[in-house]
Amino acid sequence: MSEQLATVLSRLKGPARQGLIGRLRRGIEKEGLRADPHGMIAATPHPRYLGSKLTHPYITTDYSEALLEYITPVYCRPSDALAFLGDLHRYSYRYLGDELIWPASMPTKLDGNDSVTIADYGDSNVGTMKHVYRKGLDVRYGRIMQAIAGLHYNVSLPENLWPLLKEIDRQAGHDIEGDYRSLRYFGLIRHFRRNSWLLMYLFGASPAIDDSFLDGKAVPEKLHQHGRHTLLSDYATTLRMSDLGYQNKVQEQLKICFNSLSNYVGTLRHAISTPWRAYEEKGVREGGEWQQLNANILQIENEYYSDIRPKRVARHDETPTQALEARGVEYIEVRCLDLNPFLALGIDETQIRFLDTFLMWCLLADSPWISDEECDRLDDNRRLVVERGRDPDLHLTIDGKVQRLSERGHVIFSELSSVAELLDIIEGGEAHKQALSDLAPRLDDPSLTPSGQLAARLKENDEDFVEATLALAREQAEAWRAKPMDRAREALLEELRETSLQQQGEIEAADVETFGDFLTQYFARAQEPRPLSKT
């Protein structure tokens, strides 16, 4: 452990024992495709009985009509977030008929690009913008990539931790001018990017795909045929994060390495205002129909793919980057997590406790700026772990030195243990220490990882990917349908169903300008700088 990290942890343990440091706060966003009883992507629209996709705060869709997205409120206790997420599943199953929620990140059986139906958010300008944005993703990347599901983990650090860290930094002689919280969050993000490969190894759960995912394209060399319809990798951890998944070569030239808030905001703002020839050739409108929001590198900020993002809740007249620019980073969003198909929620408390420990370590550890050269090396490490993470001979380049993945993993776990001790002092008990203990065996035995477990099941049972995942989906559906909901939460969701539909109608009725005028004004506002507010 570095002297810097040891000093910070030592300085924080006293305030922690005095109850002067609060708990982390987190929310979970979980996606899940609806599938028919035979393992085919559902062709039905999003059930109206679940409420409006546009305005419901907890139940919506991501790219397609079939891709459910659940959003929990923010909680201090992981068990509360998981309980709410569980009730969203129970409530949904009341209205899904014989359909199932697909528990894996890589999609169920598809029937070509058009089998992934783009989500419809109604006739309002806001709803039309969401729909056209998704049409633009189809034009640029195709719909099949958008059928992949994942889990986003949103975390904010305790409010009363910031003045303690600021005082430690001041006494260490560090330059802490400007927005201190954003400065530290960007340090967290840089350390995360240096080490996110560990999360993909420990929690990656997508070593296989159904062959329909390729839609007739050539089979990549890293995959081989398994069973009748499955393509499997012997060593991959998360094909979702590989070049088969959410990757975009156009975006690679942006070179966002999260060295500062101003650089991040400026780069994204440049990308959403800079035309890209290939997208111009595809056209923005065709026969009066909108095909894309624009022909720029990014249509909007959300199109930028990254394994982690700085976030701030935006006001009604702000874009996400304007909210960050005006009031700084509020929380971070971890985006590199597969759904674990063996877990009914795709995640459990052990993983949450590990993520909290890992993110606190990323915050407290020293994290210098990332050069373009290092940025390329980090991408190489991530690609190696994504494609070959379970290869026992895999080596990574860390700080210019070549190390085995397991060797480097043990070094990180050693540092995490001291951070887990701090978190356990704050919350009481030994939940964070126990999470490390439960997950540490995966470092030396790749078969214990979710990707290893799924690959082993397919091989040992001679099962296809869809066959095995469909069996898990049926087991989980039966369990969700059998257990009653929290009654207060049931009443809340019933009320939100009606109010969300009413709110969508009110938004549609209030629109007076054309969609073209709405879009012009939106992008004009999006280019306005928003100076950092003191409030």
Short mmCIF file of C-alpha atoms in Angstrom, two decimals:
data_model
loop_
_atom_site.label_atom_id
_atom_site.label_comp_id
_atom_site.label_asym_id
_atom_site.label_seq_id
_atom_site.Cartn_x
_atom_site.Cartn_y
_atom_site.Cartn_z
CA MET A 1 0.00 0.00 0.00
CA SER A 2 1.25 3.48 -0.82
CA GLU A 3 2.20 5.82 2.00
CA GLN A 4 -0.39 8.30 0.72
CA LEU A 5 -3.28 5.80 0.97
CA ALA A 6 -2.14 4.51 4.37
CA THR A 7 -2.05 8.07 5.71
CA VAL A 8 -5.52 8.95 4.42
CA LEU A 9 -7.06 5.78 5.86
CA SER A 10 -5.38 6.36 9.21
CA ARG A 11 -6.69 9.93 9.34
CA LEU A 12 -10.25 8.85 8.53
CA LYS A 13 -10.62 6.01 11.04
CA GLY A 14 -10.90 8.35 14.02
CA PRO A 15 -13.82 10.36 12.56
CA ALA A 16 -15.39 7.08 11.42
CA ARG A 17 -15.36 5.69 14.98
CA GLN A 18 -16.95 8.93 16.18
CA GLY A 19 -19.79 8.59 13.68
CA LEU A 20 -18.66 11.61 11.67
CA ILE A 21 -18.69 9.86 8.29
CA GLY A 22 -22.02 8.83 6.79
CA ARG A 23 -22.93 5.94 4.54
CA LEU A 24 -22.53 5.74 0.79
CA ARG A 25 -25.72 6.26 -1.18
CA ARG A 26 -26.55 4.15 -4.21
CA GLY A 27 -29.19 3.47 -6.81
CA ILE A 28 -29.41 0.61 -9.30
CA GLU A 29 -30.53 0.65 -12.93
CA LYS A 30 -31.17 -2.83 -14.30
CA GLU A 31 -32.09 -3.73 -17.86
CA GLY A 32 -33.74 -6.97 -18.93
CA LEU A 33 -35.15 -8.09 -22.26
CA ARG A 34 -38.65 -9.49 -22.39
CA ALA A 35 -38.61 -12.91 -24.07
CA ASP A 36 -41.42 -15.18 -25.22
CA PRO A 37 -41.82 -18.68 -23.70
CA HIS A 38 -39.61 -20.16 -26.44
CA GLY A 39 -36.66 -17.86 -25.88
CA MET A 40 -37.32 -15.40 -28.72
CA ILE A 41 -37.20 -11.64 -28.14
CA ALA A 42 -40.73 -10.41 -27.36
CA ALA A 43 -42.53 -8.71 -30.25
CA THR A 44 -45.21 -7.18 -28.02
CA PRO A 45 -45.19 -3.51 -26.97
CA HIS A 46 -44.24 -2.42 -23.47
CA PRO A 47 -47.26 -3.34 -21.29
CA ARG A 48 -49.49 -0.30 -20.71
CA TYR A 49 -50.30 -1.68 -17.27
CA LEU A 50 -46.73 -0.89 -16.23
CA GLY A 51 -47.32 2.82 -16.89
CA SER A 52 -45.77 5.34 -19.25
CA LYS A 53 -42.24 4.66 -20.48
CA LEU A 54 -41.75 8.41 -20.79
CA THR A 55 -42.67 9.55 -17.28
CA HIS A 56 -42.60 6.57 -14.89
CA PRO A 57 -39.76 7.10 -12.41
CA TYR A 58 -38.99 3.41 -11.82
CA ILE A 59 -40.17 1.32 -14.81
CA THR A 60 -39.26 2.31 -18.35
CA THR A 61 -37.47 0.90 -21.39
CA ASP A 62 -33.98 1.43 -22.72
CA TYR A 63 -33.50 1.07 -26.48
CA SER A 64 -36.34 -1.18 -27.53
CA GLU A 65 -39.93 -1.90 -26.58
CA ALA A 66 -38.72 -5.25 -25.27
CA LEU A 67 -35.85 -3.93 -23.14
CA LEU A 68 -37.25 -3.24 -19.68
CA GLU A 69 -35.30 -0.85 -17.48
CA TYR A 70 -35.80 -0.70 -13.73
CA ILE A 71 -34.58 2.28 -11.70
CA THR A 72 -34.46 2.19 -7.91
CA PRO A 73 -34.56 5.21 -5.62
CA VAL A 74 -31.35 6.15 -3.81
CA TYR A 75 -30.69 4.11 -0.66
CA CYS A 76 -28.06 3.99 2.07
CA ARG A 77 -28.55 0.26 2.71
CA PRO A 78 -27.89 -2.18 -0.14
CA SER A 79 -30.66 -4.46 1.10
CA ASP A 80 -33.23 -1.68 0.61
CA ALA A 81 -32.18 -1.10 -3.01
CA LEU A 82 -32.33 -4.84 -3.72
CA ALA A 83 -35.76 -5.16 -2.06
CA PHE A 84 -37.18 -2.34 -4.20
CA LEU A 85 -35.67 -3.88 -7.33
CA GLY A 86 -37.23 -7.21 -6.40
CA ASP A 87 -40.68 -5.70 -6.08
CA LEU A 88 -40.34 -4.09 -9.52
CA HIS A 89 -39.85 -7.62 -10.90
CA ARG A 90 -42.81 -9.00 -8.94
CA TYR A 91 -45.05 -6.17 -10.10
CA SER A 92 -44.02 -6.57 -13.73
CA TYR A 93 -44.70 -10.29 -13.77
CA ARG A 94 -48.36 -9.56 -13.02
CA TYR A 95 -48.67 -8.05 -16.49
CA LEU A 96 -46.23 -10.07 -18.60
CA GLY A 97 -48.49 -13.04 -19.23
CA ASP A 98 -46.31 -15.95 -20.32
CA GLU A 99 -43.35 -13.70 -21.17
CA LEU A 100 -40.10 -13.85 -19.22
CA ILE A 101 -37.47 -11.36 -18.12
CA TRP A 102 -34.21 -12.52 -19.71
CA PRO A 103 -31.57 -12.81 -16.94
CA ALA A 104 -28.45 -12.57 -19.13
CA SER A 105 -26.72 -9.55 -20.66
CA MET A 106 -26.33 -11.03 -24.15
CA PRO A 107 -29.74 -11.23 -25.79
CA THR A 108 -32.12 -14.06 -26.34
CA LYS A 109 -32.81 -15.42 -29.83
CA LEU A 110 -33.26 -12.68 -32.43
CA ASP A 111 -34.75 -12.71 -35.92
CA GLY A 112 -32.68 -10.04 -37.63
CA ASN A 113 -32.31 -6.33 -37.04
CA ASP A 114 -36.02 -5.56 -37.32
CA SER A 115 -36.93 -8.00 -34.54
CA VAL A 116 -35.57 -5.40 -32.09
CA THR A 117 -38.43 -2.88 -32.06
CA ILE A 118 -37.42 0.70 -31.31
CA ALA A 119 -39.14 2.08 -28.20
CA ASP A 120 -42.03 4.52 -28.78
CA TYR A 121 -42.41 7.30 -26.21
CA GLY A 122 -45.51 8.98 -27.55
CA ASP A 123 -46.23 12.10 -29.61
CA SER A 124 -44.65 14.83 -27.49
CA ASN A 125 -41.49 16.55 -28.67
CA VAL A 126 -39.55 15.04 -25.77
CA GLY A 127 -40.90 11.58 -26.56
CA THR A 128 -40.21 12.02 -30.28
CA MET A 129 -36.64 13.06 -29.52
CA LYS A 130 -36.07 9.88 -27.52
CA HIS A 131 -37.47 7.80 -30.38
CA VAL A 132 -35.49 9.56 -33.13
CA TYR A 133 -32.30 9.27 -31.06
CA ARG A 134 -32.84 5.52 -31.03
CA LYS A 135 -33.51 5.52 -34.77
CA GLY A 136 -30.14 7.25 -35.12
CA LEU A 137 -28.45 4.49 -33.12
CA ASP A 138 -29.98 2.00 -35.57
CA VAL A 139 -28.65 4.00 -38.55
CA ARG A 140 -25.17 4.14 -37.03
CA TYR A 141 -24.72 0.79 -35.30
CA GLY A 142 -27.77 -1.36 -35.97
CA ARG A 143 -30.40 -2.43 -33.48
CA ILE A 144 -28.93 -5.76 -32.45
CA MET A 145 -26.15 -4.17 -30.42
CA GLN A 146 -28.85 -2.23 -28.57
CA ALA A 147 -30.52 -5.49 -27.44
CA ILE A 148 -27.67 -6.10 -24.98
CA ALA A 149 -28.65 -5.58 -21.33
CA GLY A 150 -26.56 -4.48 -18.39
CA LEU A 151 -26.61 -3.07 -14.91
CA HIS A 152 -25.63 0.48 -13.97
CA TYR A 153 -24.54 1.19 -10.42
CA ASN A 154 -24.88 4.81 -9.25
CA VAL A 155 -22.98 5.91 -6.14
CA SER A 156 -22.45 9.16 -4.26
CA LEU A 157 -19.97 9.49 -1.41
CA PRO A 158 -21.01 10.71 2.07
CA GLU A 159 -21.53 14.47 2.33
CA ASN A 160 -19.51 14.78 5.53
CA LEU A 161 -16.55 12.97 3.99
CA TRP A 162 -15.63 15.87 1.69
CA PRO A 163 -14.52 18.44 4.32
CA LEU A 164 -12.42 15.75 6.01
CA LEU A 165 -10.66 14.89 2.73
CA LYS A 166 -10.22 18.56 1.89
CA GLU A 167 -8.49 19.20 5.20
CA ILE A 168 -6.21 16.17 4.70
CA ASP A 169 -5.28 17.44 1.24
CA ARG A 170 -4.70 20.98 2.52
CA GLN A 171 -2.34 19.73 5.21
CA ALA A 172 -0.51 17.66 2.61
CA GLY A 173 0.08 20.83 0.57
CA HIS A 174 -2.08 19.83 -2.39
CA ASP A 175 -3.58 22.40 -4.74
CA ILE A 176 -7.31 22.29 -4.02
CA GLU A 177 -8.55 25.37 -5.82
CA GLY A 178 -11.85 25.16 -7.72
CA ASP A 179 -14.61 22.57 -7.34
CA TYR A 180 -13.00 20.17 -4.87
CA ARG A 181 -15.70 17.52 -5.05
CA SER A 182 -15.52 17.28 -8.84
CA LEU A 183 -11.73 17.20 -8.68
CA ARG A 184 -11.85 14.20 -6.34
CA TYR A 185 -14.58 12.43 -8.30
CA PHE A 186 -12.46 12.72 -11.46
CA GLY A 187 -9.55 11.24 -9.52
CA LEU A 188 -11.85 8.35 -8.58
CA ILE A 189 -12.78 7.88 -12.23
CA ARG A 190 -9.14 7.82 -13.36
CA HIS A 191 -8.22 5.21 -10.75
CA PHE A 192 -11.32 3.25 -11.74
CA ARG A 193 -10.25 3.25 -15.39
CA ARG A 194 -6.82 1.99 -14.41
CA ASN A 195 -8.35 -0.94 -12.56
CA SER A 196 -11.82 -1.59 -14.02
CA TRP A 197 -10.47 -4.76 -15.64
CA LEU A 198 -10.76 -6.36 -12.19
CA LEU A 199 -14.53 -5.81 -12.12
CA MET A 200 -14.86 -7.32 -15.58
CA TYR A 201 -12.91 -10.38 -14.45
CA LEU A 202 -14.77 -10.86 -11.17
CA PHE A 203 -18.29 -10.10 -12.42
CA GLY A 204 -18.24 -10.62 -16.20
CA ALA A 205 -20.98 -13.11 -17.09
CA SER A 206 -21.17 -13.21 -20.89
CA PRO A 207 -18.76 -15.75 -22.43
CA ALA A 208 -21.32 -16.96 -25.00
CA ILE A 209 -23.87 -15.67 -27.49
CA ASP A 210 -26.68 -17.14 -29.54
CA ASP A 211 -25.62 -17.29 -33.20
CA SER A 212 -28.58 -15.10 -34.19
CA PHE A 213 -26.75 -12.19 -32.54
CA LEU A 214 -24.32 -12.06 -35.47
CA ASP A 215 -27.21 -11.82 -37.97
CA GLY A 216 -25.29 -13.67 -40.68
CA LYS A 217 -21.93 -11.96 -40.10
CA ALA A 218 -18.72 -14.00 -40.04
CA VAL A 219 -17.90 -15.71 -36.74
CA PRO A 220 -15.00 -13.94 -34.95
CA GLU A 221 -11.90 -16.05 -34.36
CA LYS A 222 -12.26 -15.69 -30.59
CA LEU A 223 -15.51 -17.70 -30.67
CA HIS A 224 -16.12 -21.34 -31.57
CA GLN A 225 -19.27 -23.33 -32.22
CA HIS A 226 -20.90 -25.00 -29.23
CA GLY A 227 -24.08 -27.01 -29.58
CA ARG A 228 -26.42 -26.14 -32.43
CA HIS A 229 -26.79 -22.37 -32.02
CA THR A 230 -24.19 -21.14 -29.54
CA LEU A 231 -20.89 -19.37 -30.07
CA LEU A 232 -18.62 -19.71 -27.04
CA SER A 233 -15.28 -18.32 -25.93
CA ASP A 234 -13.10 -20.53 -23.75
CA TYR A 235 -11.62 -17.59 -21.83
CA ALA A 236 -13.82 -14.49 -22.32
CA THR A 237 -15.34 -12.80 -19.27
CA THR A 238 -17.71 -10.25 -20.80
CA LEU A 239 -18.43 -10.29 -24.51
CA ARG A 240 -20.86 -7.47 -23.75
CA MET A 241 -17.86 -5.20 -23.21
CA SER A 242 -15.93 -6.55 -26.22
CA ASP A 243 -16.01 -5.31 -29.80
CA LEU A 244 -19.16 -7.41 -30.19
CA GLY A 245 -20.93 -5.16 -27.71
CA TYR A 246 -21.00 -1.46 -26.88
CA GLN A 247 -17.96 -0.30 -28.79
CA ASN A 248 -17.69 2.49 -31.34
CA LYS A 249 -14.57 3.15 -33.41
CA VAL A 250 -15.74 6.66 -34.28
CA GLN A 251 -15.84 7.55 -30.59
CA GLU A 252 -12.33 6.23 -29.98
CA GLN A 253 -10.87 9.37 -31.55
CA LEU A 254 -12.43 11.48 -28.75
CA LYS A 255 -9.71 10.32 -26.32
CA ILE A 256 -11.63 11.09 -23.14
CA CYS A 257 -9.42 10.06 -20.20
CA PHE A 258 -11.23 12.06 -17.51
CA ASN A 259 -8.40 14.35 -16.45
CA SER A 260 -10.67 17.27 -15.63
CA LEU A 261 -14.30 18.31 -15.66
CA SER A 262 -13.66 21.10 -18.18
CA ASN A 263 -11.88 18.71 -20.57
CA TYR A 264 -14.67 16.16 -20.27
CA VAL A 265 -17.45 18.70 -20.87
CA GLY A 266 -15.55 20.41 -23.68
CA THR A 267 -14.80 17.16 -25.51
CA LEU A 268 -18.41 15.98 -25.38
CA ARG A 269 -19.71 19.39 -26.42
CA HIS A 270 -17.33 19.32 -29.39
CA ALA A 271 -18.53 15.82 -30.34
CA ILE A 272 -22.22 16.75 -30.40
CA SER A 273 -21.53 19.75 -32.65
CA THR A 274 -18.96 18.27 -35.08
CA PRO A 275 -20.29 16.60 -38.26
CA TRP A 276 -19.07 13.13 -39.23
CA ARG A 277 -19.00 12.40 -42.95
CA ALA A 278 -20.26 8.81 -42.75
CA TYR A 279 -23.29 9.93 -40.71
CA GLU A 280 -23.94 12.83 -43.08
CA GLU A 281 -24.05 10.36 -45.96
CA LYS A 282 -26.71 8.34 -44.15
CA GLY A 283 -28.92 11.43 -43.94
CA VAL A 284 -30.74 13.12 -41.07
CA ARG A 285 -34.16 13.20 -42.74
CA GLU A 286 -35.52 11.04 -45.50
CA GLY A 287 -38.86 11.74 -47.15
CA GLY A 288 -39.81 14.03 -44.28
CA GLU A 289 -39.05 11.34 -41.69
CA TRP A 290 -36.33 11.91 -39.11
CA GLN A 291 -33.60 9.25 -39.24
CA GLN A 292 -31.17 10.82 -36.74
CA LEU A 293 -31.16 13.82 -34.44
CA ASN A 294 -28.13 15.12 -36.38
CA ALA A 295 -25.12 13.83 -38.34
CA ASN A 296 -22.50 14.68 -35.71
CA ILE A 297 -20.00 12.42 -33.94
CA LEU A 298 -22.53 12.10 -31.11
CA GLN A 299 -26.22 12.90 -31.44
CA ILE A 300 -26.39 13.69 -27.71
CA GLU A 301 -24.08 13.07 -24.73
CA ASN A 302 -25.75 9.76 -23.84
CA GLU A 303 -24.39 8.21 -27.04
CA TYR A 304 -20.87 8.28 -25.60
CA TYR A 305 -20.01 4.77 -24.38
CA SER A 306 -17.80 4.46 -21.30
CA ASP A 307 -17.41 2.05 -18.41
CA ILE A 308 -17.92 4.93 -15.94
CA ARG A 309 -19.45 8.42 -16.09
CA PRO A 310 -19.57 11.50 -13.86
CA LYS A 311 -23.21 12.48 -13.32
CA ARG A 312 -25.39 15.29 -11.99
CA VAL A 313 -29.19 15.34 -11.99
CA ALA A 314 -30.10 17.81 -14.75
CA ARG A 315 -32.80 20.42 -14.51
CA HIS A 316 -35.48 20.72 -17.18
CA ASP A 317 -33.53 23.27 -19.24
CA GLU A 318 -30.11 21.57 -19.03
CA THR A 319 -28.21 18.89 -20.87
CA PRO A 320 -26.20 16.42 -18.75
CA THR A 321 -22.92 18.25 -19.47
CA GLN A 322 -24.45 21.62 -18.62
CA ALA A 323 -25.60 20.26 -15.27
CA LEU A 324 -22.05 19.05 -14.58
CA GLU A 325 -20.55 22.35 -15.70
CA ALA A 326 -22.94 24.43 -13.60
CA ARG A 327 -22.94 22.50 -10.33
CA GLY A 328 -20.18 19.89 -10.52
CA VAL A 329 -20.21 16.11 -10.15
CA GLU A 330 -22.93 14.74 -7.86
CA TYR A 331 -22.37 11.00 -8.25
CA ILE A 332 -20.73 8.46 -10.52
CA GLU A 333 -22.31 5.78 -12.70
CA VAL A 334 -20.54 2.44 -13.13
CA ARG A 335 -21.54 0.96 -16.50
CA CYS A 336 -19.32 -2.10 -17.04
CA LEU A 337 -21.39 -4.64 -15.09
CA ASP A 338 -22.98 -7.69 -16.71
CA LEU A 339 -26.18 -9.21 -15.39
CA ASN A 340 -25.30 -12.36 -13.47
CA PRO A 341 -27.86 -14.85 -14.88
CA PHE A 342 -27.55 -17.04 -11.78
CA LEU A 343 -28.85 -14.20 -9.58
CA ALA A 344 -32.53 -13.28 -9.83
CA LEU A 345 -31.67 -9.56 -9.67
CA GLY A 346 -28.47 -9.83 -11.68
CA ILE A 347 -26.53 -8.59 -8.64
CA ASP A 348 -26.42 -9.35 -4.91
CA GLU A 349 -25.30 -7.68 -1.70
CA THR A 350 -21.84 -9.27 -1.80
CA GLN A 351 -21.16 -7.63 -5.15
CA ILE A 352 -22.56 -4.30 -3.92
CA ARG A 353 -20.31 -4.34 -0.85
CA PHE A 354 -17.32 -5.11 -3.05
CA LEU A 355 -18.22 -2.31 -5.48
CA ASP A 356 -18.53 0.16 -2.60
CA THR A 357 -15.12 -0.88 -1.28
CA PHE A 358 -13.58 -0.67 -4.73
CA LEU A 359 -15.04 2.79 -5.42
CA MET A 360 -13.96 4.15 -2.03
CA TRP A 361 -10.45 2.81 -2.76
CA CYS A 362 -10.54 4.59 -6.12
CA LEU A 363 -11.49 7.83 -4.34
CA LEU A 364 -8.88 7.67 -1.60
CA ALA A 365 -5.90 6.41 -3.61
CA ASP A 366 -3.58 8.79 -5.41
CA SER A 367 -4.64 9.12 -9.06
CA PRO A 368 -2.44 11.26 -11.35
CA TRP A 369 -3.63 12.40 -14.76
CA ILE A 370 -3.71 9.84 -17.57
CA SER A 371 -1.56 10.51 -20.63
CA ASP A 372 -2.69 9.50 -24.12
CA GLU A 373 -0.07 6.74 -24.06
CA GLU A 374 -1.35 5.36 -20.75
CA CYS A 375 -4.92 5.66 -21.99
CA ASP A 376 -4.04 3.26 -24.83
CA ARG A 377 -2.42 0.80 -22.39
CA LEU A 378 -5.50 0.84 -20.18
CA ASP A 379 -7.66 0.04 -23.20
CA ASP A 380 -5.31 -2.85 -24.01
CA ASN A 381 -5.61 -4.28 -20.47
CA ARG A 382 -9.36 -4.04 -20.58
CA ARG A 383 -9.54 -5.74 -23.98
CA LEU A 384 -7.29 -8.59 -22.78
CA VAL A 385 -9.44 -9.25 -19.71
CA VAL A 386 -12.67 -8.98 -21.67
CA GLU A 387 -11.51 -11.50 -24.28
CA ARG A 388 -9.12 -13.74 -22.29
CA GLY A 389 -9.65 -12.96 -18.61
CA ARG A 390 -10.02 -16.61 -17.57
CA ASP A 391 -6.80 -17.66 -19.30
CA PRO A 392 -4.47 -18.67 -16.41
CA ASP A 393 -1.48 -17.43 -18.41
CA LEU A 394 -2.89 -13.96 -19.01
CA HIS A 395 -0.52 -11.08 -18.18
CA LEU A 396 -1.32 -7.38 -17.96
CA THR A 397 0.93 -4.33 -18.19
CA ILE A 398 0.68 -2.35 -14.94
CA ASP A 399 2.81 0.77 -14.48
CA GLY A 400 5.14 -0.45 -17.19
CA LYS A 401 5.58 -3.90 -15.62
CA VAL A 402 4.13 -7.18 -16.86
CA GLN A 403 2.16 -9.06 -14.19
CA ARG A 404 -0.18 -12.02 -14.03
CA LEU A 405 -3.81 -11.03 -13.60
CA SER A 406 -4.11 -13.06 -10.39
CA GLU A 407 -0.90 -11.55 -8.97
CA ARG A 408 -2.09 -8.00 -9.55
CA GLY A 409 -5.54 -8.90 -8.27
CA HIS A 410 -4.11 -10.03 -4.93
CA VAL A 411 -2.20 -6.75 -4.59
CA ILE A 412 -5.43 -4.80 -5.12
CA PHE A 413 -7.36 -7.01 -2.68
CA SER A 414 -4.70 -6.33 -0.05
CA GLU A 415 -5.28 -2.58 -0.38
CA LEU A 416 -9.05 -3.08 -0.50
CA SER A 417 -8.95 -4.88 2.84
CA SER A 418 -7.86 -1.68 4.60
CA VAL A 419 -10.63 0.29 2.86
CA ALA A 420 -13.15 -2.42 3.82
CA GLU A 421 -12.06 -1.99 7.43
CA LEU A 422 -12.88 1.73 7.22
CA LEU A 423 -16.31 1.07 5.72
CA ASP A 424 -17.07 -1.57 8.35
CA ILE A 425 -16.21 0.95 11.08
CA ILE A 426 -18.63 3.42 9.49
CA GLU A 427 -21.51 0.94 9.13
CA GLY A 428 -20.79 -1.59 11.86
CA GLY A 429 -20.32 -5.31 11.33
CA GLU A 430 -17.97 -6.93 8.80
CA ALA A 431 -20.00 -6.91 5.57
CA HIS A 432 -17.27 -5.34 3.42
CA LYS A 433 -14.52 -7.54 4.81
CA GLN A 434 -16.74 -10.60 4.24
CA ALA A 435 -17.42 -9.57 0.63
CA LEU A 436 -13.67 -9.52 -0.07
CA SER A 437 -13.28 -12.90 1.58
CA ASP A 438 -16.12 -14.37 -0.46
CA LEU A 439 -14.75 -13.09 -3.78
CA ALA A 440 -11.01 -13.57 -3.29
CA PRO A 441 -11.02 -17.26 -4.38
CA ARG A 442 -12.07 -16.13 -7.87
CA LEU A 443 -8.61 -14.61 -8.38
CA ASP A 444 -6.96 -18.03 -8.44
CA ASP A 445 -9.85 -20.08 -9.80
CA PRO A 446 -11.53 -18.55 -12.89
CA SER A 447 -14.16 -21.31 -12.84
CA LEU A 448 -15.71 -19.54 -9.82
CA THR A 449 -16.45 -16.37 -11.79
CA PRO A 450 -19.93 -15.97 -13.33
CA SER A 451 -18.45 -16.29 -16.83
CA GLY A 452 -16.65 -19.44 -15.74
CA GLN A 453 -19.81 -20.87 -14.18
CA LEU A 454 -21.89 -20.22 -17.29
CA ALA A 455 -19.28 -21.65 -19.63
CA ALA A 456 -18.97 -24.75 -17.44
CA ARG A 457 -22.75 -25.26 -17.39
CA LEU A 458 -22.98 -25.06 -21.16
CA LYS A 459 -20.14 -27.56 -21.62
CA GLU A 460 -21.07 -30.01 -18.86
CA ASN A 461 -24.76 -30.17 -19.79
CA ASP A 462 -24.14 -29.83 -23.52
CA GLU A 463 -26.63 -26.94 -23.49
CA ASP A 464 -27.06 -24.06 -25.88
CA PHE A 465 -26.88 -20.54 -24.46
CA VAL A 466 -30.57 -19.82 -25.05
CA GLU A 467 -31.59 -23.21 -23.65
CA ALA A 468 -29.64 -22.72 -20.40
CA THR A 469 -30.67 -19.09 -19.92
CA LEU A 470 -34.31 -19.86 -20.68
CA ALA A 471 -34.30 -22.48 -17.92
CA LEU A 472 -32.90 -19.91 -15.46
CA ALA A 473 -35.50 -17.34 -16.59
CA ARG A 474 -38.34 -19.79 -15.94
CA GLU A 475 -37.03 -20.66 -12.48
CA GLN A 476 -36.71 -17.01 -11.56
CA ALA A 477 -40.14 -16.10 -12.95
CA GLU A 478 -41.75 -18.83 -10.87
CA ALA A 479 -40.03 -17.53 -7.75
CA TRP A 480 -41.03 -13.90 -8.44
CA ARG A 481 -44.65 -14.85 -9.02
CA ALA A 482 -44.81 -16.92 -5.85
CA LYS A 483 -43.63 -14.26 -3.40
CA PRO A 484 -45.94 -11.33 -2.45
CA MET A 485 -44.90 -7.69 -2.76
CA ASP A 486 -44.49 -5.13 -0.03
CA ARG A 487 -48.04 -3.73 0.21
CA ALA A 488 -47.04 -0.07 0.47
CA ARG A 489 -44.80 -0.43 -2.57
CA GLU A 490 -47.59 -2.21 -4.44
CA ALA A 491 -49.92 0.72 -3.78
CA LEU A 492 -47.23 3.17 -4.90
CA LEU A 493 -46.67 1.37 -8.21
CA GLU A 494 -50.41 1.16 -8.87
CA GLU A 495 -50.66 4.92 -8.33
CA LEU A 496 -47.60 5.64 -10.49
CA ARG A 497 -49.06 3.61 -13.34
CA GLU A 498 -52.00 5.99 -13.60
CA THR A 499 -50.18 9.23 -12.83
CA SER A 500 -47.39 8.48 -15.32
CA LEU A 501 -49.90 7.93 -18.12
CA GLN A 502 -51.67 11.15 -17.15
CA GLN A 503 -48.37 13.06 -17.10
CA GLN A 504 -47.49 11.84 -20.59
CA GLY A 505 -50.85 13.05 -21.86
CA GLU A 506 -50.33 16.46 -20.26
CA ILE A 507 -46.87 16.80 -21.84
CA GLU A 508 -48.27 15.93 -25.27
CA ALA A 509 -51.16 18.38 -24.90
CA ALA A 510 -48.82 21.21 -23.85
CA ASP A 511 -46.59 21.05 -26.94
CA VAL A 512 -47.18 23.93 -29.36
CA GLU A 513 -43.97 24.02 -31.47
CA THR A 514 -42.98 21.67 -34.25
CA PHE A 515 -40.42 18.96 -33.54
CA GLY A 516 -37.95 20.63 -35.90
CA ASP A 517 -38.18 23.92 -33.99
CA PHE A 518 -37.95 22.06 -30.67
CA LEU A 519 -34.77 20.29 -31.80
CA THR A 520 -33.17 23.50 -33.12
CA GLN A 521 -33.76 25.23 -29.78
CA TYR A 522 -32.51 22.20 -27.85
CA PHE A 523 -29.16 22.09 -29.65
CA ALA A 524 -28.78 25.87 -29.45
CA ARG A 525 -29.20 25.71 -25.67
CA ALA A 526 -26.88 22.69 -25.50
CA GLN A 527 -23.97 24.82 -26.75
CA GLU A 528 -24.45 27.47 -24.04
CA PRO A 529 -21.73 27.33 -21.35
CA ARG A 530 -23.00 27.11 -17.80
CA PRO A 531 -20.47 28.63 -15.36
CA LEU A 532 -19.95 26.81 -12.08
CA SER A 533 -22.50 27.89 -9.51
CA LYS A 534 -21.59 28.52 -5.88
CA THR A 535 -24.81 26.88 -4.70
#
